[in-house]
CSV table of C-alpha atoms in Angstrom, one decimal:
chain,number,residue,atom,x,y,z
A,1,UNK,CA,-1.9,-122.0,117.6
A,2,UNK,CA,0.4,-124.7,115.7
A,3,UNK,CA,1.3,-124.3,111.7
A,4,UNK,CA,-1.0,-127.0,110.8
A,5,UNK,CA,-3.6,-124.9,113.2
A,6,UNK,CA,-3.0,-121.4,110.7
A,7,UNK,CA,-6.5,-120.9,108.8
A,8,UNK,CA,-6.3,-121.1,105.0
A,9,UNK,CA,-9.0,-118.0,104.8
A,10,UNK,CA,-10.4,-115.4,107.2
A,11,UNK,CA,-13.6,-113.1,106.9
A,12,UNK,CA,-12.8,-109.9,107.6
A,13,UNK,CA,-16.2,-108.7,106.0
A,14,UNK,CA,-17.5,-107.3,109.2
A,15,UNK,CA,-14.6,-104.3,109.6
A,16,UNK,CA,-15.9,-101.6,108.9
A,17,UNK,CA,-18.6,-100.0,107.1
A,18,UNK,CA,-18.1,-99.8,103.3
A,19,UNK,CA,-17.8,-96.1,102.0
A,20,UNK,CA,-19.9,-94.8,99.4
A,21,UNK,CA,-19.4,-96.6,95.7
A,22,UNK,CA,-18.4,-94.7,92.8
A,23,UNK,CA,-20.6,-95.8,90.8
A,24,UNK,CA,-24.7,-97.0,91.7
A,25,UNK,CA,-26.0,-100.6,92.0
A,26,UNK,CA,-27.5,-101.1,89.1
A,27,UNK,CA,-24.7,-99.9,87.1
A,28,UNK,CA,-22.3,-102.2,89.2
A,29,UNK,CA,-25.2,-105.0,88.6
A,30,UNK,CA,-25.4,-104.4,84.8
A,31,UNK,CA,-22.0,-105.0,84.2
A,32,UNK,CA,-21.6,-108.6,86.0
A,33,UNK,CA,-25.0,-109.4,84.6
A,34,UNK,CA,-23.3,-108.9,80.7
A,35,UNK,CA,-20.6,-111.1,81.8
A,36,UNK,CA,-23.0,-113.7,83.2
A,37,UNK,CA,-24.5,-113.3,79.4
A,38,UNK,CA,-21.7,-114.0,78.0
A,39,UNK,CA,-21.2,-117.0,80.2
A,40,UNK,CA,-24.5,-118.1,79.5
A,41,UNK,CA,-23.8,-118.1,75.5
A,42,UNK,CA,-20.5,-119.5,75.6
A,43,UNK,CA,-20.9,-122.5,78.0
A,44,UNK,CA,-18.9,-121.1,80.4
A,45,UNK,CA,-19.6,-121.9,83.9
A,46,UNK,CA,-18.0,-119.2,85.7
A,47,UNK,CA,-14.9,-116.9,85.0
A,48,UNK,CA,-11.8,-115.8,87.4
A,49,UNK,CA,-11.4,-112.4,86.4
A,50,UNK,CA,-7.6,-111.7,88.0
A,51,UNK,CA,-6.5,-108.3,86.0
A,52,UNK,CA,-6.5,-104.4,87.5
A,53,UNK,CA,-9.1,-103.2,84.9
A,54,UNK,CA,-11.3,-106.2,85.0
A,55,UNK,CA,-11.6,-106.7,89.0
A,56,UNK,CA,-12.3,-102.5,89.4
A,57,UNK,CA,-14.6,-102.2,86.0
A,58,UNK,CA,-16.8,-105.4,87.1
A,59,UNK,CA,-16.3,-104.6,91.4
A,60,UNK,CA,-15.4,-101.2,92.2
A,61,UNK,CA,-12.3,-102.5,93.8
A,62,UNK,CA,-8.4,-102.0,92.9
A,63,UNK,CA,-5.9,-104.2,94.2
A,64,UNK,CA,-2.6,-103.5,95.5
A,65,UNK,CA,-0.9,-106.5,94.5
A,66,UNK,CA,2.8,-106.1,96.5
A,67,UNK,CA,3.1,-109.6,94.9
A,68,UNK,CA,0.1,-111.1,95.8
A,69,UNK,CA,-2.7,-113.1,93.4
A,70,UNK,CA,-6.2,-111.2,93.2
A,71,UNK,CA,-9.2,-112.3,91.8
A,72,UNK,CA,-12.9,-111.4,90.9
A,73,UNK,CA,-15.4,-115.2,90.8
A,74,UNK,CA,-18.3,-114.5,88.6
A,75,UNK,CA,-20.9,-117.4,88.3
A,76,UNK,CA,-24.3,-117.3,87.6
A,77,UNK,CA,-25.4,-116.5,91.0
A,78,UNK,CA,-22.6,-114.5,92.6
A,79,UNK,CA,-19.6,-112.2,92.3
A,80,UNK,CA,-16.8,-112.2,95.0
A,81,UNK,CA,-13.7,-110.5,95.6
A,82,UNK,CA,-10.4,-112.8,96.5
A,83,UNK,CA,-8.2,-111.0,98.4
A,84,UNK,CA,-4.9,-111.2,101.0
A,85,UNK,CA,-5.3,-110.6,104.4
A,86,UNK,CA,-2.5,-108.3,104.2
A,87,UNK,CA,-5.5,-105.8,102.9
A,88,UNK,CA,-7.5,-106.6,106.1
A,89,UNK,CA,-11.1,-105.4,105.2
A,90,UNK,CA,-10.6,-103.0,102.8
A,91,UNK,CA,-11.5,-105.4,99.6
A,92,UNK,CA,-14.9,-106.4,101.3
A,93,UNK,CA,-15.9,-102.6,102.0
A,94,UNK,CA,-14.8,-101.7,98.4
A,95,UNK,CA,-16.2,-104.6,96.9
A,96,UNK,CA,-19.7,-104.4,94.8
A,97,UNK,CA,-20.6,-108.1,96.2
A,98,UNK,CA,-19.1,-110.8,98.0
A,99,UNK,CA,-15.2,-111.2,99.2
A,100,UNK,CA,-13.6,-114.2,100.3
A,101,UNK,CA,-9.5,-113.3,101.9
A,102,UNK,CA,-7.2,-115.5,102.0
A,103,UNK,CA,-3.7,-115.9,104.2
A,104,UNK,CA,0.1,-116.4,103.8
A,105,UNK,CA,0.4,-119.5,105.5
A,106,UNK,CA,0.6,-121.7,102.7
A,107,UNK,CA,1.1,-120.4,99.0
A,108,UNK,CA,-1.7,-122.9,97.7
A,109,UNK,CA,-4.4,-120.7,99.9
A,110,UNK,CA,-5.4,-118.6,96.9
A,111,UNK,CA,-6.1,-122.0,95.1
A,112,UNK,CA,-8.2,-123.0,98.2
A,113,UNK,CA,-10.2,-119.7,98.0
A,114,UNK,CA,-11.0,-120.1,94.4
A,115,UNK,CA,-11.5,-124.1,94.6
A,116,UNK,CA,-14.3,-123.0,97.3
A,117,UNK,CA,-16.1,-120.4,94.9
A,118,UNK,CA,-16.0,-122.5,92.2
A,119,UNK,CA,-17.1,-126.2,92.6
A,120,UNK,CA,-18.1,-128.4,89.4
A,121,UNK,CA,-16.6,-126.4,87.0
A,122,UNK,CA,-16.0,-127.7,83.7
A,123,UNK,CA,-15.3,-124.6,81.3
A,124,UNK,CA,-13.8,-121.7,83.4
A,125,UNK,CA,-13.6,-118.7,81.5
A,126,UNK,CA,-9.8,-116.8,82.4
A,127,UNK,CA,-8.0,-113.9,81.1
A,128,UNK,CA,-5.2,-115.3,79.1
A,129,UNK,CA,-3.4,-112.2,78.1
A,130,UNK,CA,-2.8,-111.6,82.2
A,131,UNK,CA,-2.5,-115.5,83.1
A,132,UNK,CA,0.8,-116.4,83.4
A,133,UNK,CA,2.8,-119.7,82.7
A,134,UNK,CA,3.5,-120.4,86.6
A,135,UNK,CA,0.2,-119.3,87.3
A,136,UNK,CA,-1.5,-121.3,84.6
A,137,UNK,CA,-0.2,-124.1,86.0
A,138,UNK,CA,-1.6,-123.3,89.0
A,139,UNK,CA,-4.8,-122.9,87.9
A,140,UNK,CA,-4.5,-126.4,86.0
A,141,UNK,CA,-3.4,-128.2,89.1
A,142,UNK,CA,-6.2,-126.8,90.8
A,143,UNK,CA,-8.6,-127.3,88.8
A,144,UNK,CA,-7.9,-131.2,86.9
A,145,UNK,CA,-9.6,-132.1,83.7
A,146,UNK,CA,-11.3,-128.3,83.4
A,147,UNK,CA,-11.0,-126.2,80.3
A,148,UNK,CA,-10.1,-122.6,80.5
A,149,UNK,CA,-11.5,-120.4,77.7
A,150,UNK,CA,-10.4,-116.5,77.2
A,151,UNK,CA,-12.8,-114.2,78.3
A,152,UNK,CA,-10.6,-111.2,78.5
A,153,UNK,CA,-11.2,-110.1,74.6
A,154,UNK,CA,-15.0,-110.4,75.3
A,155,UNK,CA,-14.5,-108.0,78.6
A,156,UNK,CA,-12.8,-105.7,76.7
A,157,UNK,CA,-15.1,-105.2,73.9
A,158,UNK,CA,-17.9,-104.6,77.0
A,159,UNK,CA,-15.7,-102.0,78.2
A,160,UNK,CA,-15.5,-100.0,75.2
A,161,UNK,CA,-18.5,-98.7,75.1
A,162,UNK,CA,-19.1,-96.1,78.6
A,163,UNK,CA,-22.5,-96.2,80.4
A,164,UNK,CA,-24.2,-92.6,80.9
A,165,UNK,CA,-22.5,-92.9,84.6
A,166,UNK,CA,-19.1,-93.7,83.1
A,167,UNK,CA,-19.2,-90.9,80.7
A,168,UNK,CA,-20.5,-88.5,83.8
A,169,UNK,CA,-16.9,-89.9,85.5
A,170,UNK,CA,-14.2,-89.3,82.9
A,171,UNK,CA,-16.0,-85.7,82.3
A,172,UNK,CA,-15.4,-84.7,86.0
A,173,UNK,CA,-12.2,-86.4,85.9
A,174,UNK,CA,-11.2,-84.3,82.7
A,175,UNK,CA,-12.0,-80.8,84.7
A,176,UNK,CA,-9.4,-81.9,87.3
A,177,UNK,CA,-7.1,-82.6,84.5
A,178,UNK,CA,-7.2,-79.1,83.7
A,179,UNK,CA,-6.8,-77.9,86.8
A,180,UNK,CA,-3.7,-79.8,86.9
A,181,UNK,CA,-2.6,-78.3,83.6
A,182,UNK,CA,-3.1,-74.7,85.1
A,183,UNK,CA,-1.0,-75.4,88.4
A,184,UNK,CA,1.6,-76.6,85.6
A,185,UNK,CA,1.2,-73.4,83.8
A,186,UNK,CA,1.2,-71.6,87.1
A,187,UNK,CA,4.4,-73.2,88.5
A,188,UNK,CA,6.5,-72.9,85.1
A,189,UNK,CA,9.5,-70.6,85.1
A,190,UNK,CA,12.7,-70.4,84.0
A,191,UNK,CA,15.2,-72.0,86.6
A,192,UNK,CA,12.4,-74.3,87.9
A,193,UNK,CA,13.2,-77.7,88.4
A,194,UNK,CA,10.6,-80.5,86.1
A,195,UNK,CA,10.4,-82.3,89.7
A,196,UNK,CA,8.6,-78.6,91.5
A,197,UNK,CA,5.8,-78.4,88.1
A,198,UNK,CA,4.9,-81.8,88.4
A,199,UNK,CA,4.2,-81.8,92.2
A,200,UNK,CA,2.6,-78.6,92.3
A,201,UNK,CA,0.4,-79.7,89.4
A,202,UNK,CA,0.0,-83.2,91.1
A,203,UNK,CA,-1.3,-81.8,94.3
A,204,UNK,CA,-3.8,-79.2,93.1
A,205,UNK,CA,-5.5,-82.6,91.5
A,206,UNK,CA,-5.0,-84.4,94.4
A,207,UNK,CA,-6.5,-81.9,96.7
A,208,UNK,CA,-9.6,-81.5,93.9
A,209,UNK,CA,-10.3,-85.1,94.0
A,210,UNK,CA,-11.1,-84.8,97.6
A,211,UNK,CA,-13.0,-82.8,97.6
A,212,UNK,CA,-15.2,-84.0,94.7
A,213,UNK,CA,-15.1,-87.5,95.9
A,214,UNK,CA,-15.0,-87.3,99.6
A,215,UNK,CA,-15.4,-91.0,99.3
A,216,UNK,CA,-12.4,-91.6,97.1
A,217,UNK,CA,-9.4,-93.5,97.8
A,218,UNK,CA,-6.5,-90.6,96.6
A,219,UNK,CA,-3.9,-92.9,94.7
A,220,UNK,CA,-2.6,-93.2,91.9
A,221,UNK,CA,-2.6,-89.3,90.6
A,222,UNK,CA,0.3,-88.0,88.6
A,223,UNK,CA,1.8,-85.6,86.6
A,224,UNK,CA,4.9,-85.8,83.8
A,225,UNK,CA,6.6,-83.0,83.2
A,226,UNK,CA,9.2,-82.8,80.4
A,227,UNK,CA,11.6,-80.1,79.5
A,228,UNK,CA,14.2,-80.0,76.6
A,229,UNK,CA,15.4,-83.4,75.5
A,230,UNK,CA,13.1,-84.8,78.1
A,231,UNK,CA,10.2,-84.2,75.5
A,232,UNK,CA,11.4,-86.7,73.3
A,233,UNK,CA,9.4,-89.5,74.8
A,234,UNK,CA,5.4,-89.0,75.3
A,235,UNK,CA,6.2,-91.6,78.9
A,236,UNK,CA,9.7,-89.7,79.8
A,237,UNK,CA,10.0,-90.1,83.5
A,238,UNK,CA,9.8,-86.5,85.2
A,239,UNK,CA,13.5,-85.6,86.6
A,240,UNK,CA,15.3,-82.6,88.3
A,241,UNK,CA,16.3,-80.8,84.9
A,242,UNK,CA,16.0,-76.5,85.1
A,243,UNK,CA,13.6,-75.2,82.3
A,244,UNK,CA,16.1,-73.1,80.4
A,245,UNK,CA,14.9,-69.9,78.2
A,246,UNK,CA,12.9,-70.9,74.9
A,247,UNK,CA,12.9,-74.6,75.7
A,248,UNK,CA,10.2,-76.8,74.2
A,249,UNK,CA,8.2,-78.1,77.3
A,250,UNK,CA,5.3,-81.2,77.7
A,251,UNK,CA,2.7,-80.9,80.4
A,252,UNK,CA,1.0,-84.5,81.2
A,253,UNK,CA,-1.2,-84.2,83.4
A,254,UNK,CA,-3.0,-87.6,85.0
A,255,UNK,CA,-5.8,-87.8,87.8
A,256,UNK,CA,-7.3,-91.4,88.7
A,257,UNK,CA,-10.4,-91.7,90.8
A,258,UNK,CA,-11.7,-95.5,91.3
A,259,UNK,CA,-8.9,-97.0,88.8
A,260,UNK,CA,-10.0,-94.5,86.0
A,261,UNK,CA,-8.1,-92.3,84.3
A,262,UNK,CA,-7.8,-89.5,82.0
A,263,UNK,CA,-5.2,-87.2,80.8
A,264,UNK,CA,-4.5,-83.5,79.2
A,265,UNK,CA,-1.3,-83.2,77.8
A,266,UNK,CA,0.0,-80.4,75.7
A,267,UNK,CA,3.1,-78.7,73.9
A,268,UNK,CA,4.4,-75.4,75.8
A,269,UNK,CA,7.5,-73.3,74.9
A,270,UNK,CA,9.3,-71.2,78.2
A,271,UNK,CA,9.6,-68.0,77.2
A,272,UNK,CA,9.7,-67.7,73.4
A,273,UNK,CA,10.0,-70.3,70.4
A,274,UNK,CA,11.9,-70.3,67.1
A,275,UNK,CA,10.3,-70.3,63.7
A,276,UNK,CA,11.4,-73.6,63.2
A,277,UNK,CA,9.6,-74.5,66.8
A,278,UNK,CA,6.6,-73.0,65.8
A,279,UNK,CA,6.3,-74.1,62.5
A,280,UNK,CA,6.5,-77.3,63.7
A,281,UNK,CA,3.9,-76.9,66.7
A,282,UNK,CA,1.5,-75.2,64.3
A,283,UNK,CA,1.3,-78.6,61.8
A,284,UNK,CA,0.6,-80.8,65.0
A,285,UNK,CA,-1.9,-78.7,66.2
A,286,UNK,CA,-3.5,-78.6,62.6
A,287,UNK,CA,-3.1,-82.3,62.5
A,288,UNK,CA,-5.0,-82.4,66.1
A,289,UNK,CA,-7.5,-80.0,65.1
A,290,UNK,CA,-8.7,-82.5,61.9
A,291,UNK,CA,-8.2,-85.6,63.9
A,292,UNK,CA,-10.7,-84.5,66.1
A,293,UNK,CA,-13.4,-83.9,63.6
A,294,UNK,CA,-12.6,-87.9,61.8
A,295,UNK,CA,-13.8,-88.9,65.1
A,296,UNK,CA,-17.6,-89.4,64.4
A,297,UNK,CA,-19.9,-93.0,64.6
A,298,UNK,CA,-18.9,-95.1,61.9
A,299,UNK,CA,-15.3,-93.6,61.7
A,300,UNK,CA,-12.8,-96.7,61.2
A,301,UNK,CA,-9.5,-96.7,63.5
A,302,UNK,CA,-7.5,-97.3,60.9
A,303,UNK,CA,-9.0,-95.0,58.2
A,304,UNK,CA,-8.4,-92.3,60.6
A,305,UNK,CA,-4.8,-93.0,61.2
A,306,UNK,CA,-3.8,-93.0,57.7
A,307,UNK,CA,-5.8,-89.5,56.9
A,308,UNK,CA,-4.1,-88.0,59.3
A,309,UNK,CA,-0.5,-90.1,58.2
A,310,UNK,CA,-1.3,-87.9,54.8
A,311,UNK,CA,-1.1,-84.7,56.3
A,312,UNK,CA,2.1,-85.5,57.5
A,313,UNK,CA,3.4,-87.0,54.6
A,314,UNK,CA,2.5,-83.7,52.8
A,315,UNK,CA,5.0,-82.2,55.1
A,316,UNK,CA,7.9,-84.5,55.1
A,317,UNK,CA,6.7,-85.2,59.0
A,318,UNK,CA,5.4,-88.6,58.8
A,319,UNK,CA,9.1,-90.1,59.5
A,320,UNK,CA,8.7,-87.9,63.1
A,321,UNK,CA,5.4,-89.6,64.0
A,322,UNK,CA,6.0,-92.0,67.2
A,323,UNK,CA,2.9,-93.8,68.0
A,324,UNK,CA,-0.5,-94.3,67.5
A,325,UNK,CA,-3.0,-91.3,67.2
A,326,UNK,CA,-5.2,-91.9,70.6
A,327,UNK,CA,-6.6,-94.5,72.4
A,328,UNK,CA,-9.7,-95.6,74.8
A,329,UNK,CA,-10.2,-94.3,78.1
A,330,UNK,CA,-11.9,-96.2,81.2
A,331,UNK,CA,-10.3,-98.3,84.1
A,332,UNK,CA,-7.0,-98.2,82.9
A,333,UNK,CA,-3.5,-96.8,84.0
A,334,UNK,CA,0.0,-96.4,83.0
A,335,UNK,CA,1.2,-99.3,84.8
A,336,UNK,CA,-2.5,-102.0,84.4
A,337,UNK,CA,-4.8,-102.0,81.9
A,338,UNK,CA,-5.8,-101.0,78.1
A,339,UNK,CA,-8.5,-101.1,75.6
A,340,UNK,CA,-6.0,-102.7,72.6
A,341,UNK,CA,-9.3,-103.1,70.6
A,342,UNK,CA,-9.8,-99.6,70.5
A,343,UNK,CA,-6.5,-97.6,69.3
A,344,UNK,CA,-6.1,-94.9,66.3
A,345,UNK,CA,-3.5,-97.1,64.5
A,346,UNK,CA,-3.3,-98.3,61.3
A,347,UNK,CA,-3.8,-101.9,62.3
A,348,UNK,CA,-7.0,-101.6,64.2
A,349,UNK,CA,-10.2,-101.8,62.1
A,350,UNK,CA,-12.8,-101.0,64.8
A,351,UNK,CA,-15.6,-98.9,64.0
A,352,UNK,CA,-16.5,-96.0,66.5
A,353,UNK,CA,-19.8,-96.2,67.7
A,354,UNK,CA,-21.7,-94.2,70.6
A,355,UNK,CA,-20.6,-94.4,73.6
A,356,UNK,CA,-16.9,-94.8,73.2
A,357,UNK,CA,-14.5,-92.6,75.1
A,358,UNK,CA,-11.3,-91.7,72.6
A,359,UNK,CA,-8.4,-89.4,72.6
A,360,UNK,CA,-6.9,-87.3,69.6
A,361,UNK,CA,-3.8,-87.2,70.2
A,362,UNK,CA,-0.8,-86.5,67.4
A,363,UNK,CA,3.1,-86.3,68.5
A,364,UNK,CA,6.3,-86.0,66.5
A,365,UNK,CA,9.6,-86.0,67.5
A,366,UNK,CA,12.1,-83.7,66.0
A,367,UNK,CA,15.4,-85.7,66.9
A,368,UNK,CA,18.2,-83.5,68.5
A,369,UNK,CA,20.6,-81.7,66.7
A,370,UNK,CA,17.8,-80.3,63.8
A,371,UNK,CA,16.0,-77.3,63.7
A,372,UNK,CA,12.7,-77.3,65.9
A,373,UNK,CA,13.7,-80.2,67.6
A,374,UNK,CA,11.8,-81.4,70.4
A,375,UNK,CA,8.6,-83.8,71.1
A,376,UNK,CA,5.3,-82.4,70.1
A,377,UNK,CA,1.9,-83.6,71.5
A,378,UNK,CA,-1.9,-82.3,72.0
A,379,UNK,CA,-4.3,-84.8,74.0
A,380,UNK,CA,-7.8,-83.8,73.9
A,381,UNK,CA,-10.7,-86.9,75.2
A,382,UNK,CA,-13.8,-87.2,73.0
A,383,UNK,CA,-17.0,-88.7,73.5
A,384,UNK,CA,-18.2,-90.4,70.6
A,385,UNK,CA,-22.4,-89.1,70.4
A,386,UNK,CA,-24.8,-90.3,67.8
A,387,UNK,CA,-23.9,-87.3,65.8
A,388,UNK,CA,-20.4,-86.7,66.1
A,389,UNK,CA,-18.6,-86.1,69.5
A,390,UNK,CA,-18.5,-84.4,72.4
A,391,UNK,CA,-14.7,-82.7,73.4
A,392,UNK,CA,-14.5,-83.0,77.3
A,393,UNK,CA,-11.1,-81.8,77.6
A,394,UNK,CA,-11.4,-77.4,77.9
A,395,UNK,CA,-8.0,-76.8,78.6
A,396,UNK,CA,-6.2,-74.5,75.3
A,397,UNK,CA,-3.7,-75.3,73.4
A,398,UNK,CA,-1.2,-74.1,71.1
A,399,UNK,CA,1.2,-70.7,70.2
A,400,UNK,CA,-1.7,-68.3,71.0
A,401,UNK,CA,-1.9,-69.9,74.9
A,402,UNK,CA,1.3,-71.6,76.1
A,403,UNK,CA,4.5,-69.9,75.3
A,404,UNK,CA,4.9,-69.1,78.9
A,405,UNK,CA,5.6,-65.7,79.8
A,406,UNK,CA,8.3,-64.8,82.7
A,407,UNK,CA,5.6,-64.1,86.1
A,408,UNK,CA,6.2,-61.7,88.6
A,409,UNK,CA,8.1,-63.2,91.6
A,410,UNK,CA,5.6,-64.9,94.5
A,411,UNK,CA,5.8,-66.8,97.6
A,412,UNK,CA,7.2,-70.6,97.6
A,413,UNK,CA,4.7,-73.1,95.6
A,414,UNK,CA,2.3,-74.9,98.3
């Protein structure tokens, strides 16, 4: 076979059975159909969905991308997967419809395998807070004289708000969390390296996962584990630092199953805290214990964030306070994805409503050098109920529970 003689696409939909999906058909169906609502309303004739969060929440599939463009094709009749051939047939068997895969013979053979699911397209509907310039142009070349409309804010706000099987996810999800916040408990000691707490904590989740979801592809799982200074930052990359005697310590704890994710993190202490430590510790835990009650149906984001900005101020703390007070959880990650419409902040005016998935979750950061210094933070999820909410997250928190006691020597962690 010559260059000229390479295919531009292969079908790769026959290898392999597809494994079980995470979630069932008509949830999968329900969620494209919303889209082709919106579609339907707004003129447009079909969208190229090309982000993480998107492709997963509307296909139950989640891209590797090495590099590589992705894409979900949503018209009025069908949904379909564009993949590399690099992932053989893993997209198709993970894909809730139709997959096309193109090769790397030619960099224009992603264009070709979009050009082919969309034909006569005059308004496609893109997400342009993912679309980038080079890729734009792409898009534009590809596509002559057709208008490209955003339909990423329009996903998002779908997202938002969990089905009763999304809900039923995340609170499984938030069980292994706490098992992963136990094997950090378990593995804490003085003399232990951050590195040793995070893996032992990463692999009881890992190992959980499985064996909940059989079907499951294990990636993505992690844990941060902070010590010292290292708490200063609630994303503070885990490194080989001892835990030292009365040092102020952050567990982080993250399991994803199907590109969802969910997180417990919490203040500890090795060993004993200061006065100053616990006085400190004690007013973000008070601040996390009202948060959680502001976070009832008809609640505004914003109203919330500046109740809770009072209690600080009362306490000369608000200067310490580093980010917003929780966010939205769903197909999302560290590293893809998030929910900007639905953040505790002071410049978000959405309303919670039934159905949302939100954490409370408070930090300060008491810089180096003063008393009590250290990064403070309790993460609990919440599920937002016609009444009030729902806490899914079980494991404790506070003084009472996590100053970490010296444990009786025992064999090497697994």
């Amino acid at each position: 076979m010559t260059s000229a003689q390479r295919p531009s696409l292969v079908d790769y939909r026959a290898n392999g059975k597809p494994p079980k999906p995470t979630f069932s058909g008509d949830e999968m169906q329900g969620r494209q159909e919303r889209i082709r609502g919106w579609m339907a309303k707004s003129n447009v004739d079909a969208c190229l969905f090309t982000s993480y969060h998107n492709i997963c929440y509307l296909a139950d599939f989640l891209y590797c991308s090495f590099g590589r463009k992705y894409g979900l094709v949503i018209t009025q009749k069908a949904a379909t997967t564009v993949s590399a051939a690099i992932d053989g047939g893993q997209p198709a068997r993970r894909t809730f419809g139709d997959n096309v895969t193109y090769t790397d013979w030619s960099r224009e053979n992603y264009f070709t395998a979009v050009q082919g699911l969309i034909k006569g397209a005059r308004r496609i509907g893109v997400e342009l807070d993912h679309v980038s310039v080079d890729f734009r142009k792409g898009l534009q070349d590809a596509f002559p004289g057709v208008e490209f409309v955003d339909v990423a804010a329009a996903a998002m706000k779908m997202r938002m708000i969990k089905s009763g099987e999304e809900i039923r996810h995340i609170s499984k999800m938030t069980r292994i969390a706490d098992i992963g916040g136990a094997a950090c408990v378990e593995a804490i000691a003085v003399g232990v390296p951050e590195h040793e707490v995070a893996l032992h904590a990463t692999g009881a989740m890992v190992r959980e996962i499985a064996r909940v979801w059989p079907q499951a592809e294990l990636m993505d799982t992690w844990t941060w584990f902070q010590s010292g200074i290292n708490t200063d930052g609630a994303h503070n990359p885990v490194t080989s630092r001892k835990i030292r005697h009365g040092d102020i310590l952050s567990l982080n704890c993250f399991p994803m199953v199907a590109g969802y994710y969910v997180a417990l993190e919490r203040t500890l202490f090795a060993e004993s805290a200061s006065k100053e430590h616990l006085k400190m510790w004690e007013m973000n835990c008070h601040v996390h214990d009202v948060g959680k009650k502001l976070l009832v149906p008809g609640a505004r984001c914003s109203d919330i964030a500046r109740s809770l900005n009072d209690i600080y101020a009362q306490h000369d703390l608000l200067k310490y306070r580093t980010f917003g007070y929780g966010h939205s959880f769903g197909a999302l990650c560290h590293y893809y994805g998030r929910e900007a419409g639905l953040e505790l902040r002071e410049d978000c005016d959405t309303v919670l409503e039934p159905g949302m998935v939100v954490s409370m979750e408070p930090m300060i950061m008491i810089p180096e050098g003063q008393r009590g210094a250290g990064g403070y933070r309790e993460h609990d999820i919440l599920v937002i109920t016609e009444k009030g909410n729902r806490n899914i997250t079980g494991f404790p928190y506070g003084p009472e529970h996590l100053i970490v006691k010296a444990k009786k020597k025992k064999g090497k962690l697994r």
